[in-house]
Amino acid sequence: MPQKPPDGSLPPDDGALPAAALAEVTRRPFGVYVHVPYCAARCGYCDFNTYTAADLGGALVSSVGLTTFVDIATGEVRLARTVLGEQELVVSTVFVGGGTPTLLTADDLGRLLRILDDGFGLASDAEITTEANPESVDPAQLEQLRAAGYTRISFGMQSSRPHVLAALDRRHTPGRVPEVMRWARKAGFDQVSLDLIYGAPGESEADWAASLDAAIQLGPDHVSAYALTVEEGTKLSRRVRRGELLEPDDDLLADRYLQADDALCAAGLTSYEVSNWSRGTDTRCRHNLGYWRGDHWWGIGPGAHSHVGGVRWWNVRHPAEYAARLGAGRSPAAAREELDAQARRVERVMLGVRLAEGLAVGELDGPGREATAGLAKSGLVEPGALEFGRVRLTRRGRLLTDTVVRALLPD
């Protein structure tokens, strides 16, 4: 969730959605994202909507903090149920992100699932994920989370090198990740995922190789690897602007990406989205696939984004304003936009082309279809897939995804 959400129109106080959007809800999977906007400390590269104790007047445990977050969020679950009506609607995926969700107690995180189940009903095979910083969990908490119904956990490893973690302002030590992985496996988690970041200031090719090797040795079911981006307004951007740190260039980031793909694929993980690898189809993140495939989801929490039937909206960002709106019986949505058919098609192309399954050629207009032959000739999309009506990126195409999208969506 970037610091500056897009412009949009003012939503109604009751959060009501157009009838046409509601009519689509049961036609595709429905997920719930919960944004827990609290962190013990802010990482230097992070521009997510998060708050530390210092940001909230000295304590996270407050009337709008950790101890009451689930109670406040319950109001938005009730609002969502009212807005979406009485139609039968089962939640197929839940993703609790942040921030650091595991700053909440395991009891509260379990209670959150019960509230969602009572409000909507969780599918019997629901994928239920929580993110966690390695330093924010212990064995007992992980066992409680698994018993509460969480099936998947994603740890923010980022790097195995102490100096790289320091450059990113991460608080955990490299040895903590193997420890929490063991605890998660012992607790019985069906899937364990690791997040990595490449291109940090001071990270060498050997550092990145060591981080990849360390992650692979832990046997994760899923790995996400993202290039470091220097976001305006972050501590990292200020240090880069002052000349204290160098921003990585695109060529270096491309080399790091190929290095990751080589190592992960050699270890038996397969790329199913540009920045995500899994051991099999059953260990892909179903919740994130819902975003890329244009499914429906309701985002709960300060700054959370939602999408239902071509209507997209985002909540107010500060926890105090979020709580005040729900307390007054109002929707916490700050703004929204209704996507017309063309805008929805553009999004399907932009997101769908990132997936290994590719994009149906039928999603493209005439100029876009004509561009596919040139993209194949340039080695950016697979010629064989085009013969079967799919636009699939080659490995080189994954490095130039934006170039491919511009060709498929000419002005």
mmCIF file of C-alpha atoms in Angstrom:
data_model
loop_
_atom_site.group_PDB
_atom_site.id
_atom_site.type_symbol
_atom_site.label_atom_id
_atom_site.label_comp_id
_atom_site.label_asym_id
_atom_site.label_seq_id
_atom_site.Cartn_x
_atom_site.Cartn_y
_atom_site.Cartn_z
ATOM 1 C CA MET A 1 0.000 0.000 0.000
ATOM 2 C CA PRO A 2 1.872 3.077 -1.194
ATOM 3 C CA GLN A 3 1.884 6.314 0.747
ATOM 4 C CA LYS A 4 -0.126 8.131 -1.947
ATOM 5 C CA PRO A 5 -3.266 6.243 -3.026
ATOM 6 C CA PRO A 6 -4.777 7.189 -6.385
ATOM 7 C CA ASP A 7 -7.433 9.849 -6.717
ATOM 8 C CA GLY A 8 -11.009 8.648 -6.591
ATOM 9 C CA SER A 9 -14.584 9.695 -5.958
ATOM 10 C CA LEU A 10 -16.151 10.065 -2.526
ATOM 11 C CA PRO A 11 -17.896 6.805 -1.521
ATOM 12 C CA PRO A 12 -21.261 6.748 0.273
ATOM 13 C CA ASP A 13 -21.141 6.747 4.062
ATOM 14 C CA ASP A 14 -22.802 3.337 4.208
ATOM 15 C CA GLY A 15 -20.296 1.818 1.756
ATOM 16 C CA ALA A 16 -23.072 0.691 -0.603
ATOM 17 C CA LEU A 17 -21.949 -0.793 -3.925
ATOM 18 C CA PRO A 18 -23.700 -0.568 -7.314
ATOM 19 C CA ALA A 19 -26.086 -3.406 -8.092
ATOM 20 C CA ALA A 20 -23.992 -4.423 -11.104
ATOM 21 C CA ALA A 21 -20.949 -4.962 -8.868
ATOM 22 C CA LEU A 22 -22.930 -6.985 -6.339
ATOM 23 C CA ALA A 23 -24.273 -9.196 -9.112
ATOM 24 C CA GLU A 24 -20.724 -10.349 -9.889
ATOM 25 C CA VAL A 25 -19.683 -11.325 -6.377
ATOM 26 C CA THR A 26 -20.557 -15.015 -6.507
ATOM 27 C CA ARG A 27 -19.116 -15.552 -9.989
ATOM 28 C CA ARG A 28 -15.480 -15.581 -8.893
ATOM 29 C CA PRO A 29 -13.575 -16.526 -5.711
ATOM 30 C CA PHE A 30 -13.860 -14.115 -2.794
ATOM 31 C CA GLY A 31 -10.971 -13.345 -0.460
ATOM 32 C CA VAL A 32 -10.390 -11.179 2.582
ATOM 33 C CA TYR A 33 -7.251 -9.161 3.248
ATOM 34 C CA VAL A 34 -6.666 -7.808 6.760
ATOM 35 C CA HIS A 35 -4.129 -5.020 7.180
ATOM 36 C CA VAL A 36 -2.586 -4.854 10.653
ATOM 37 C CA PRO A 37 -0.771 -1.513 10.514
ATOM 38 C CA TYR A 38 1.571 -1.894 13.484
ATOM 39 C CA CYS A 39 5.321 -2.490 13.622
ATOM 40 C CA ALA A 40 7.818 -2.544 16.460
ATOM 41 C CA ALA A 41 10.163 -0.488 14.250
ATOM 42 C CA ARG A 42 10.008 0.882 10.719
ATOM 43 C CA CYS A 43 12.356 -0.606 8.125
ATOM 44 C CA GLY A 44 14.256 2.030 6.171
ATOM 45 C CA TYR A 45 12.913 0.960 2.749
ATOM 46 C CA CYS A 46 9.263 0.513 3.750
ATOM 47 C CA ASP A 47 6.528 2.887 2.560
ATOM 48 C CA PHE A 48 3.577 0.727 3.659
ATOM 49 C CA ASN A 49 0.855 2.183 5.851
ATOM 50 C CA THR A 50 2.408 1.224 9.196
ATOM 51 C CA TYR A 51 2.773 2.829 12.610
ATOM 52 C CA THR A 52 5.248 2.360 15.433
ATOM 53 C CA ALA A 53 4.763 3.251 19.088
ATOM 54 C CA ALA A 54 6.442 6.607 18.462
ATOM 55 C CA ASP A 55 3.976 7.342 15.666
ATOM 56 C CA LEU A 56 1.049 6.686 17.993
ATOM 57 C CA GLY A 57 2.163 8.791 20.922
ATOM 58 C CA GLY A 58 4.456 6.327 22.630
ATOM 59 C CA ALA A 59 2.485 3.077 22.768
ATOM 60 C CA LEU A 60 1.059 0.556 20.376
ATOM 61 C CA VAL A 61 -1.194 -0.734 23.132
ATOM 62 C CA SER A 62 -3.845 1.970 23.007
ATOM 63 C CA SER A 63 -7.480 2.591 22.184
ATOM 64 C CA VAL A 64 -6.595 2.371 18.481
ATOM 65 C CA GLY A 65 -3.732 -0.083 18.833
ATOM 66 C CA LEU A 66 -3.002 -3.732 19.383
ATOM 67 C CA THR A 67 -5.402 -4.506 22.208
ATOM 68 C CA THR A 68 -8.503 -3.358 20.359
ATOM 69 C CA PHE A 69 -7.587 -3.866 16.701
ATOM 70 C CA VAL A 70 -9.710 -6.980 16.219
ATOM 71 C CA ASP A 71 -12.680 -5.416 18.025
ATOM 72 C CA ILE A 72 -12.501 -2.370 15.755
ATOM 73 C CA ALA A 73 -12.019 -4.464 12.625
ATOM 74 C CA THR A 74 -15.098 -6.495 13.567
ATOM 75 C CA GLY A 75 -17.118 -3.409 12.682
ATOM 76 C CA GLU A 76 -15.820 -3.535 9.131
ATOM 77 C CA VAL A 77 -16.618 -7.256 8.854
ATOM 78 C CA ARG A 78 -20.216 -6.432 9.803
ATOM 79 C CA LEU A 79 -20.247 -3.573 7.296
ATOM 80 C CA ALA A 80 -18.958 -5.869 4.551
ATOM 81 C CA ARG A 81 -21.628 -8.449 5.285
ATOM 82 C CA THR A 82 -24.333 -5.773 5.118
ATOM 83 C CA VAL A 83 -23.006 -4.231 1.901
ATOM 84 C CA LEU A 84 -22.650 -7.575 0.132
ATOM 85 C CA GLY A 85 -26.171 -8.619 1.112
ATOM 86 C CA GLU A 86 -27.676 -11.954 1.958
ATOM 87 C CA GLN A 87 -26.320 -13.869 -1.022
ATOM 88 C CA GLU A 88 -24.339 -16.968 -0.091
ATOM 89 C CA LEU A 89 -20.693 -15.989 -0.048
ATOM 90 C CA VAL A 90 -17.854 -18.184 1.215
ATOM 91 C CA VAL A 91 -14.357 -16.852 1.838
ATOM 92 C CA SER A 92 -11.819 -18.939 -0.076
ATOM 93 C CA THR A 93 -8.660 -17.134 1.089
ATOM 94 C CA VAL A 94 -7.641 -14.918 3.995
ATOM 95 C CA PHE A 95 -4.366 -13.001 4.074
ATOM 96 C CA VAL A 96 -3.358 -11.121 7.223
ATOM 97 C CA GLY A 97 -0.594 -8.689 6.353
ATOM 98 C CA GLY A 98 0.932 -5.495 7.554
ATOM 99 C CA GLY A 99 2.810 -4.164 9.300
ATOM 100 C CA THR A 100 3.545 -7.055 11.604
ATOM 101 C CA PRO A 101 0.364 -9.080 12.203
ATOM 102 C CA THR A 102 2.081 -11.295 14.755
ATOM 103 C CA LEU A 103 2.430 -8.358 17.124
ATOM 104 C CA LEU A 104 -1.191 -9.241 17.847
ATOM 105 C CA THR A 105 -1.642 -12.137 20.237
ATOM 106 C CA ALA A 106 -2.369 -15.574 18.824
ATOM 107 C CA ASP A 107 -5.723 -15.390 20.631
ATOM 108 C CA ASP A 108 -6.636 -12.205 18.760
ATOM 109 C CA LEU A 109 -5.504 -13.592 15.409
ATOM 110 C CA GLY A 110 -7.579 -16.708 16.060
ATOM 111 C CA ARG A 111 -10.558 -14.586 17.099
ATOM 112 C CA LEU A 112 -10.259 -12.705 13.815
ATOM 113 C CA LEU A 113 -10.784 -15.950 11.904
ATOM 114 C CA ARG A 114 -13.824 -16.846 14.011
ATOM 115 C CA ILE A 115 -15.320 -13.435 13.274
ATOM 116 C CA LEU A 116 -14.790 -13.927 9.536
ATOM 117 C CA ASP A 117 -16.253 -17.410 9.727
ATOM 118 C CA ASP A 118 -19.304 -16.151 11.604
ATOM 119 C CA GLY A 119 -19.761 -13.250 9.191
ATOM 120 C CA PHE A 120 -19.216 -15.057 5.901
ATOM 121 C CA GLY A 121 -18.172 -18.640 6.387
ATOM 122 C CA LEU A 122 -14.686 -19.901 5.589
ATOM 123 C CA ALA A 123 -14.406 -22.539 2.877
ATOM 124 C CA SER A 124 -13.428 -25.970 4.189
ATOM 125 C CA ASP A 125 -10.226 -25.747 2.129
ATOM 126 C CA ALA A 126 -9.614 -22.036 2.723
ATOM 127 C CA GLU A 127 -6.019 -20.864 2.426
ATOM 128 C CA ILE A 128 -5.369 -18.743 5.522
ATOM 129 C CA THR A 129 -2.065 -16.865 5.630
ATOM 130 C CA THR A 130 -0.400 -14.594 8.103
ATOM 131 C CA GLU A 131 2.803 -12.669 7.551
ATOM 132 C CA ALA A 132 5.356 -12.666 10.348
ATOM 133 C CA ASN A 133 8.664 -11.032 11.098
ATOM 134 C CA PRO A 134 11.099 -13.679 12.378
ATOM 135 C CA GLU A 135 11.622 -11.857 15.671
ATOM 136 C CA SER A 136 7.873 -11.552 16.354
ATOM 137 C CA VAL A 137 6.965 -15.231 16.939
ATOM 138 C CA ASP A 138 7.815 -18.065 19.305
ATOM 139 C CA PRO A 139 6.986 -21.799 19.284
ATOM 140 C CA ALA A 140 3.890 -21.492 21.460
ATOM 141 C CA GLN A 141 2.437 -18.683 19.356
ATOM 142 C CA LEU A 142 2.971 -20.641 16.123
ATOM 143 C CA GLU A 143 1.266 -23.697 17.595
ATOM 144 C CA GLN A 144 -1.685 -21.532 18.664
ATOM 145 C CA LEU A 145 -1.948 -19.964 15.201
ATOM 146 C CA ARG A 146 -1.959 -23.352 13.518
ATOM 147 C CA ALA A 147 -4.590 -24.656 15.951
ATOM 148 C CA ALA A 148 -6.700 -21.548 15.250
ATOM 149 C CA GLY A 149 -6.853 -22.414 11.543
ATOM 150 C CA TYR A 150 -3.925 -20.645 9.886
ATOM 151 C CA THR A 151 -2.615 -22.918 7.143
ATOM 152 C CA ARG A 152 0.184 -20.785 5.718
ATOM 153 C CA ILE A 153 2.816 -18.452 7.140
ATOM 154 C CA SER A 154 5.120 -16.073 5.296
ATOM 155 C CA PHE A 155 8.335 -14.982 7.004
ATOM 156 C CA GLY A 156 10.170 -11.800 6.025
ATOM 157 C CA MET A 157 13.680 -13.201 5.698
ATOM 158 C CA GLN A 158 14.957 -10.587 3.172
ATOM 159 C CA SER A 159 18.642 -11.636 3.452
ATOM 160 C CA SER A 160 21.001 -13.965 5.309
ATOM 161 C CA ARG A 161 23.806 -11.392 5.454
ATOM 162 C CA PRO A 162 24.021 -9.228 8.625
ATOM 163 C CA HIS A 163 25.300 -6.138 6.797
ATOM 164 C CA VAL A 164 22.482 -6.364 4.237
ATOM 165 C CA LEU A 165 19.880 -6.703 6.992
ATOM 166 C CA ALA A 166 21.452 -3.662 8.643
ATOM 167 C CA ALA A 167 21.234 -1.670 5.389
ATOM 168 C CA LEU A 168 17.529 -2.544 5.257
ATOM 169 C CA ASP A 169 17.037 -1.718 8.971
ATOM 170 C CA ARG A 170 15.789 -5.228 9.664
ATOM 171 C CA ARG A 171 15.912 -6.221 13.324
ATOM 172 C CA HIS A 172 16.291 -10.013 13.144
ATOM 173 C CA THR A 173 19.592 -11.857 12.932
ATOM 174 C CA PRO A 174 20.272 -14.428 10.177
ATOM 175 C CA GLY A 175 20.123 -17.309 12.667
ATOM 176 C CA ARG A 176 16.574 -16.458 13.633
ATOM 177 C CA VAL A 177 15.052 -17.575 10.314
ATOM 178 C CA PRO A 178 16.123 -21.247 10.507
ATOM 179 C CA GLU A 179 14.802 -21.271 14.061
ATOM 180 C CA VAL A 180 11.328 -19.969 13.183
ATOM 181 C CA MET A 181 11.173 -22.279 10.172
ATOM 182 C CA ARG A 182 11.733 -25.281 12.455
ATOM 183 C CA TRP A 183 9.090 -24.033 14.842
ATOM 184 C CA ALA A 184 6.566 -23.504 12.038
ATOM 185 C CA ARG A 185 7.134 -26.999 10.656
ATOM 186 C CA LYS A 186 6.801 -28.517 14.110
ATOM 187 C CA ALA A 187 3.579 -26.563 14.629
ATOM 188 C CA GLY A 188 2.196 -28.268 11.512
ATOM 189 C CA PHE A 189 1.878 -25.418 9.020
ATOM 190 C CA ASP A 190 0.871 -26.780 5.612
ATOM 191 C CA GLN A 191 2.902 -24.139 3.805
ATOM 192 C CA VAL A 192 5.821 -21.934 4.791
ATOM 193 C CA SER A 193 6.936 -19.089 2.546
ATOM 194 C CA LEU A 194 9.999 -16.826 2.638
ATOM 195 C CA ASP A 195 10.279 -13.262 1.342
ATOM 196 C CA LEU A 196 13.621 -12.069 -0.029
ATOM 197 C CA ILE A 197 14.823 -8.660 -1.252
ATOM 198 C CA TYR A 198 17.693 -8.174 -3.687
ATOM 199 C CA GLY A 199 19.620 -5.074 -4.690
ATOM 200 C CA ALA A 200 20.137 -3.633 -1.215
ATOM 201 C CA PRO A 201 23.006 -1.136 -0.828
ATOM 202 C CA GLY A 202 26.228 -3.015 -0.178
ATOM 203 C CA GLU A 203 24.886 -6.384 -1.304
ATOM 204 C CA SER A 204 27.317 -8.225 -3.581
ATOM 205 C CA GLU A 205 26.626 -11.053 -5.985
ATOM 206 C CA ALA A 206 28.144 -13.417 -3.413
ATOM 207 C CA ASP A 207 25.867 -12.003 -0.692
ATOM 208 C CA TRP A 208 22.790 -12.641 -2.805
ATOM 209 C CA ALA A 209 23.988 -16.141 -3.666
ATOM 210 C CA ALA A 210 24.464 -16.853 0.039
ATOM 211 C CA SER A 211 20.963 -15.603 0.854
ATOM 212 C CA LEU A 212 19.432 -17.745 -1.873
ATOM 213 C CA ASP A 213 21.367 -20.783 -0.704
ATOM 214 C CA ALA A 214 20.355 -20.187 2.913
ATOM 215 C CA ALA A 215 16.701 -19.886 1.928
ATOM 216 C CA ILE A 216 16.792 -23.000 -0.241
ATOM 217 C CA GLN A 217 18.459 -25.048 2.501
ATOM 218 C CA LEU A 218 15.483 -24.306 4.753
ATOM 219 C CA GLY A 219 13.144 -26.086 2.329
ATOM 220 C CA PRO A 220 10.388 -23.468 1.911
ATOM 221 C CA ASP A 221 7.274 -24.319 -0.072
ATOM 222 C CA HIS A 222 7.229 -20.860 -1.630
ATOM 223 C CA VAL A 223 9.640 -17.971 -2.159
ATOM 224 C CA SER A 224 8.915 -14.374 -3.126
ATOM 225 C CA ALA A 225 11.907 -12.353 -4.311
ATOM 226 C CA TYR A 226 11.539 -8.635 -4.948
ATOM 227 C CA ALA A 227 13.908 -5.997 -6.244
ATOM 228 C CA LEU A 228 14.525 -3.231 -3.747
ATOM 229 C CA THR A 229 12.780 -0.043 -4.780
ATOM 230 C CA VAL A 230 13.685 3.300 -3.270
ATOM 231 C CA GLU A 231 10.325 4.824 -2.374
ATOM 232 C CA GLU A 232 9.986 8.561 -1.885
ATOM 233 C CA GLY A 233 9.577 9.606 1.731
ATOM 234 C CA THR A 234 11.404 6.627 3.242
ATOM 235 C CA LYS A 235 14.570 6.725 5.333
ATOM 236 C CA LEU A 236 16.329 4.853 2.526
ATOM 237 C CA SER A 237 15.374 7.480 -0.059
ATOM 238 C CA ARG A 238 16.734 10.245 2.175
ATOM 239 C CA ARG A 239 20.032 8.405 2.575
ATOM 240 C CA VAL A 240 20.278 7.851 -1.184
ATOM 241 C CA ARG A 241 19.515 11.519 -1.824
ATOM 242 C CA ARG A 242 22.274 12.557 0.594
ATOM 243 C CA GLY A 243 24.729 10.292 -1.222
ATOM 244 C CA GLU A 244 25.229 7.973 1.757
ATOM 245 C CA LEU A 245 23.974 4.950 -0.192
ATOM 246 C CA LEU A 246 23.871 4.059 -3.874
ATOM 247 C CA GLU A 247 20.612 3.128 -5.560
ATOM 248 C CA PRO A 248 20.978 -0.154 -7.515
ATOM 249 C CA ASP A 249 20.788 0.166 -11.292
ATOM 250 C CA ASP A 250 18.474 -1.817 -13.541
ATOM 251 C CA ASP A 251 21.219 -3.982 -15.024
ATOM 252 C CA LEU A 252 22.348 -5.120 -11.587
ATOM 253 C CA LEU A 253 18.763 -5.891 -10.556
ATOM 254 C CA ALA A 254 18.268 -7.919 -13.750
ATOM 255 C CA ASP A 255 21.395 -9.937 -12.964
ATOM 256 C CA ARG A 256 20.165 -10.562 -9.420
ATOM 257 C CA TYR A 257 16.784 -11.704 -10.737
ATOM 258 C CA LEU A 258 18.347 -14.215 -13.130
ATOM 259 C CA GLN A 259 20.585 -15.420 -10.325
ATOM 260 C CA ALA A 260 17.506 -16.032 -8.183
ATOM 261 C CA ASP A 261 15.619 -17.802 -10.956
ATOM 262 C CA ASP A 262 18.587 -20.091 -11.669
ATOM 263 C CA ALA A 263 19.044 -21.028 -8.021
ATOM 264 C CA LEU A 264 15.380 -21.481 -7.152
ATOM 265 C CA CYS A 265 14.536 -23.486 -10.265
ATOM 266 C CA ALA A 266 17.568 -25.720 -9.702
ATOM 267 C CA ALA A 267 16.202 -26.382 -6.201
ATOM 268 C CA GLY A 268 12.827 -27.508 -7.558
ATOM 269 C CA LEU A 269 10.826 -24.309 -7.257
ATOM 270 C CA THR A 270 9.050 -23.016 -10.351
ATOM 271 C CA SER A 271 8.200 -19.433 -11.257
ATOM 272 C CA TYR A 272 4.414 -19.015 -11.455
ATOM 273 C CA GLU A 273 4.450 -15.198 -11.354
ATOM 274 C CA VAL A 274 7.281 -12.826 -12.164
ATOM 275 C CA SER A 275 8.429 -12.492 -8.538
ATOM 276 C CA ASN A 276 7.099 -15.733 -7.036
ATOM 277 C CA TRP A 277 8.261 -19.354 -7.059
ATOM 278 C CA SER A 278 6.600 -22.458 -5.584
ATOM 279 C CA ARG A 279 7.300 -26.178 -5.252
ATOM 280 C CA GLY A 280 4.066 -27.109 -7.008
ATOM 281 C CA THR A 281 0.662 -25.832 -8.034
ATOM 282 C CA ASP A 282 -0.718 -26.610 -4.577
ATOM 283 C CA THR A 283 1.836 -24.324 -2.885
ATOM 284 C CA ARG A 284 1.170 -21.242 -4.977
ATOM 285 C CA CYS A 285 -0.314 -18.377 -2.977
ATOM 286 C CA ARG A 286 -3.992 -18.630 -3.893
ATOM 287 C CA HIS A 287 -4.788 -15.288 -2.300
ATOM 288 C CA ASN A 288 -2.307 -13.392 -4.430
ATOM 289 C CA LEU A 289 -3.428 -15.300 -7.512
ATOM 290 C CA GLY A 290 -6.850 -13.815 -6.806
ATOM 291 C CA TYR A 291 -5.391 -10.329 -7.176
ATOM 292 C CA TRP A 292 -3.648 -11.181 -10.438
ATOM 293 C CA ARG A 293 -6.696 -12.939 -11.891
ATOM 294 C CA GLY A 294 -9.147 -10.163 -11.029
ATOM 295 C CA ASP A 295 -11.122 -11.965 -8.323
ATOM 296 C CA HIS A 296 -13.054 -10.163 -5.566
ATOM 297 C CA TRP A 297 -11.656 -9.259 -2.165
ATOM 298 C CA TRP A 298 -12.550 -7.053 0.767
ATOM 299 C CA GLY A 299 -9.660 -5.287 2.492
ATOM 300 C CA ILE A 300 -10.155 -4.736 6.222
ATOM 301 C CA GLY A 301 -8.078 -2.302 8.264
ATOM 302 C CA PRO A 302 -6.541 1.170 7.967
ATOM 303 C CA GLY A 303 -5.375 1.848 4.411
ATOM 304 C CA ALA A 304 -6.600 -1.529 3.111
ATOM 305 C CA HIS A 305 -7.694 -1.756 -0.537
ATOM 306 C CA SER A 306 -10.707 -3.714 -1.830
ATOM 307 C CA HIS A 307 -12.122 -4.805 -5.171
ATOM 308 C CA VAL A 308 -15.621 -6.084 -5.878
ATOM 309 C CA GLY A 309 -17.165 -6.320 -9.333
ATOM 310 C CA GLY A 310 -15.051 -3.613 -10.930
ATOM 311 C CA VAL A 311 -15.335 -1.206 -7.984
ATOM 312 C CA ARG A 312 -12.084 -0.515 -6.169
ATOM 313 C CA TRP A 313 -11.796 1.454 -2.934
ATOM 314 C CA TRP A 314 -9.305 2.166 -0.175
ATOM 315 C CA ASN A 315 -9.754 2.936 3.497
ATOM 316 C CA VAL A 316 -8.600 5.945 5.459
ATOM 317 C CA ARG A 317 -5.022 5.424 6.550
ATOM 318 C CA HIS A 318 -4.716 6.420 10.203
ATOM 319 C CA PRO A 319 -5.920 3.918 12.833
ATOM 320 C CA ALA A 320 -7.642 6.648 14.850
ATOM 321 C CA GLU A 321 -9.708 7.879 11.894
ATOM 322 C CA TYR A 322 -10.465 4.298 10.867
ATOM 323 C CA ALA A 323 -11.766 3.517 14.354
ATOM 324 C CA ALA A 324 -13.746 6.777 14.555
ATOM 325 C CA ARG A 325 -15.547 6.144 11.275
ATOM 326 C CA LEU A 326 -16.570 2.632 12.180
ATOM 327 C CA GLY A 327 -17.545 3.791 15.661
ATOM 328 C CA ALA A 328 -19.884 6.342 14.075
ATOM 329 C CA GLY A 329 -21.466 3.681 11.846
ATOM 330 C CA ARG A 330 -19.735 4.966 8.714
ATOM 331 C CA SER A 331 -17.719 3.169 6.079
ATOM 332 C CA PRO A 332 -13.971 3.676 6.566
ATOM 333 C CA ALA A 333 -13.511 4.029 2.795
ATOM 334 C CA ALA A 334 -11.636 7.224 1.871
ATOM 335 C CA ALA A 335 -12.280 7.070 -1.883
ATOM 336 C CA ARG A 336 -13.182 4.683 -4.662
ATOM 337 C CA GLU A 337 -13.244 4.289 -8.409
ATOM 338 C CA GLU A 338 -15.577 2.379 -10.707
ATOM 339 C CA LEU A 339 -13.686 0.763 -13.565
ATOM 340 C CA ASP A 340 -15.341 0.711 -16.969
ATOM 341 C CA ALA A 341 -14.965 -2.257 -19.320
ATOM 342 C CA GLN A 342 -11.840 -0.824 -20.958
ATOM 343 C CA ALA A 343 -10.118 -0.110 -17.644
ATOM 344 C CA ARG A 344 -10.884 -3.630 -16.427
ATOM 345 C CA ARG A 345 -9.469 -5.118 -19.621
ATOM 346 C CA VAL A 346 -6.294 -3.070 -19.226
ATOM 347 C CA GLU A 347 -5.877 -4.381 -15.679
ATOM 348 C CA ARG A 348 -6.427 -7.966 -16.826
ATOM 349 C CA VAL A 349 -3.659 -7.539 -19.381
ATOM 350 C CA MET A 350 -1.231 -5.824 -16.979
ATOM 351 C CA LEU A 351 -1.675 -8.436 -14.256
ATOM 352 C CA GLY A 352 -2.420 -11.545 -16.294
ATOM 353 C CA VAL A 353 0.718 -11.305 -18.401
ATOM 354 C CA ARG A 354 2.799 -11.637 -15.212
ATOM 355 C CA LEU A 355 1.523 -15.165 -14.612
ATOM 356 C CA ALA A 356 3.248 -18.280 -15.950
ATOM 357 C CA GLU A 357 -0.139 -19.460 -17.251
ATOM 358 C CA GLY A 358 -0.100 -16.423 -19.489
ATOM 359 C CA LEU A 359 -2.821 -14.236 -20.894
ATOM 360 C CA ALA A 360 -5.507 -15.206 -23.387
ATOM 361 C CA VAL A 361 -4.878 -13.481 -26.723
ATOM 362 C CA GLY A 362 -8.606 -12.775 -26.792
ATOM 363 C CA GLU A 363 -8.099 -10.220 -23.999
ATOM 364 C CA LEU A 364 -6.186 -8.005 -26.450
ATOM 365 C CA ASP A 365 -7.577 -5.553 -28.961
ATOM 366 C CA GLY A 366 -6.458 -5.531 -32.608
ATOM 367 C CA PRO A 367 -3.216 -3.570 -32.188
ATOM 368 C CA GLY A 368 -2.306 -5.626 -29.129
ATOM 369 C CA ARG A 369 -2.812 -8.898 -31.002
ATOM 370 C CA GLU A 370 -0.725 -7.610 -33.885
ATOM 371 C CA ALA A 371 2.090 -6.762 -31.459
ATOM 372 C CA THR A 372 2.401 -10.348 -30.205
ATOM 373 C CA ALA A 373 4.274 -11.547 -33.318
ATOM 374 C CA GLY A 374 6.942 -8.887 -32.847
ATOM 375 C CA LEU A 375 7.246 -9.716 -29.156
ATOM 376 C CA ALA A 376 7.768 -13.365 -30.029
ATOM 377 C CA LYS A 377 10.378 -12.470 -32.626
ATOM 378 C CA SER A 378 12.165 -10.345 -30.003
ATOM 379 C CA GLY A 379 12.239 -13.280 -27.602
ATOM 380 C CA LEU A 380 9.918 -11.687 -25.037
ATOM 381 C CA VAL A 381 6.946 -14.051 -25.382
ATOM 382 C CA GLU A 382 6.832 -17.750 -26.249
ATOM 383 C CA PRO A 383 5.990 -18.475 -29.911
ATOM 384 C CA GLY A 384 4.632 -21.924 -29.067
ATOM 385 C CA ALA A 385 2.166 -20.535 -26.516
ATOM 386 C CA LEU A 386 0.933 -17.972 -29.071
ATOM 387 C CA GLU A 387 -0.049 -20.820 -31.371
ATOM 388 C CA PHE A 388 -2.420 -21.984 -28.641
ATOM 389 C CA GLY A 389 -3.822 -18.512 -28.008
ATOM 390 C CA ARG A 390 -1.773 -17.576 -24.934
ATOM 391 C CA VAL A 391 0.695 -14.757 -24.338
ATOM 392 C CA ARG A 392 3.377 -16.185 -22.058
ATOM 393 C CA LEU A 393 6.534 -14.362 -21.078
ATOM 394 C CA THR A 394 9.908 -15.889 -21.741
ATOM 395 C CA ARG A 395 12.533 -15.518 -19.037
ATOM 396 C CA ARG A 396 13.871 -12.487 -20.876
ATOM 397 C CA GLY A 397 10.319 -11.199 -21.110
ATOM 398 C CA ARG A 398 9.987 -11.372 -17.335
ATOM 399 C CA LEU A 399 12.870 -8.892 -17.105
ATOM 400 C CA LEU A 400 11.046 -6.547 -19.482
ATOM 401 C CA THR A 401 7.456 -6.986 -18.337
ATOM 402 C CA ASP A 402 6.695 -3.273 -18.611
ATOM 403 C CA THR A 403 7.960 -3.241 -22.212
ATOM 404 C CA VAL A 404 5.674 -6.165 -23.059
ATOM 405 C CA VAL A 405 2.664 -4.525 -21.412
ATOM 406 C CA ARG A 406 3.232 -1.278 -23.326
ATOM 407 C CA ALA A 407 3.324 -3.239 -26.589
ATOM 408 C CA LEU A 408 0.139 -5.135 -25.741
ATOM 409 C CA LEU A 409 -1.657 -1.939 -24.693
ATOM 410 C CA PRO A 410 -0.621 0.668 -27.280
ATOM 411 C CA ASP A 411 -2.156 4.114 -26.903
#
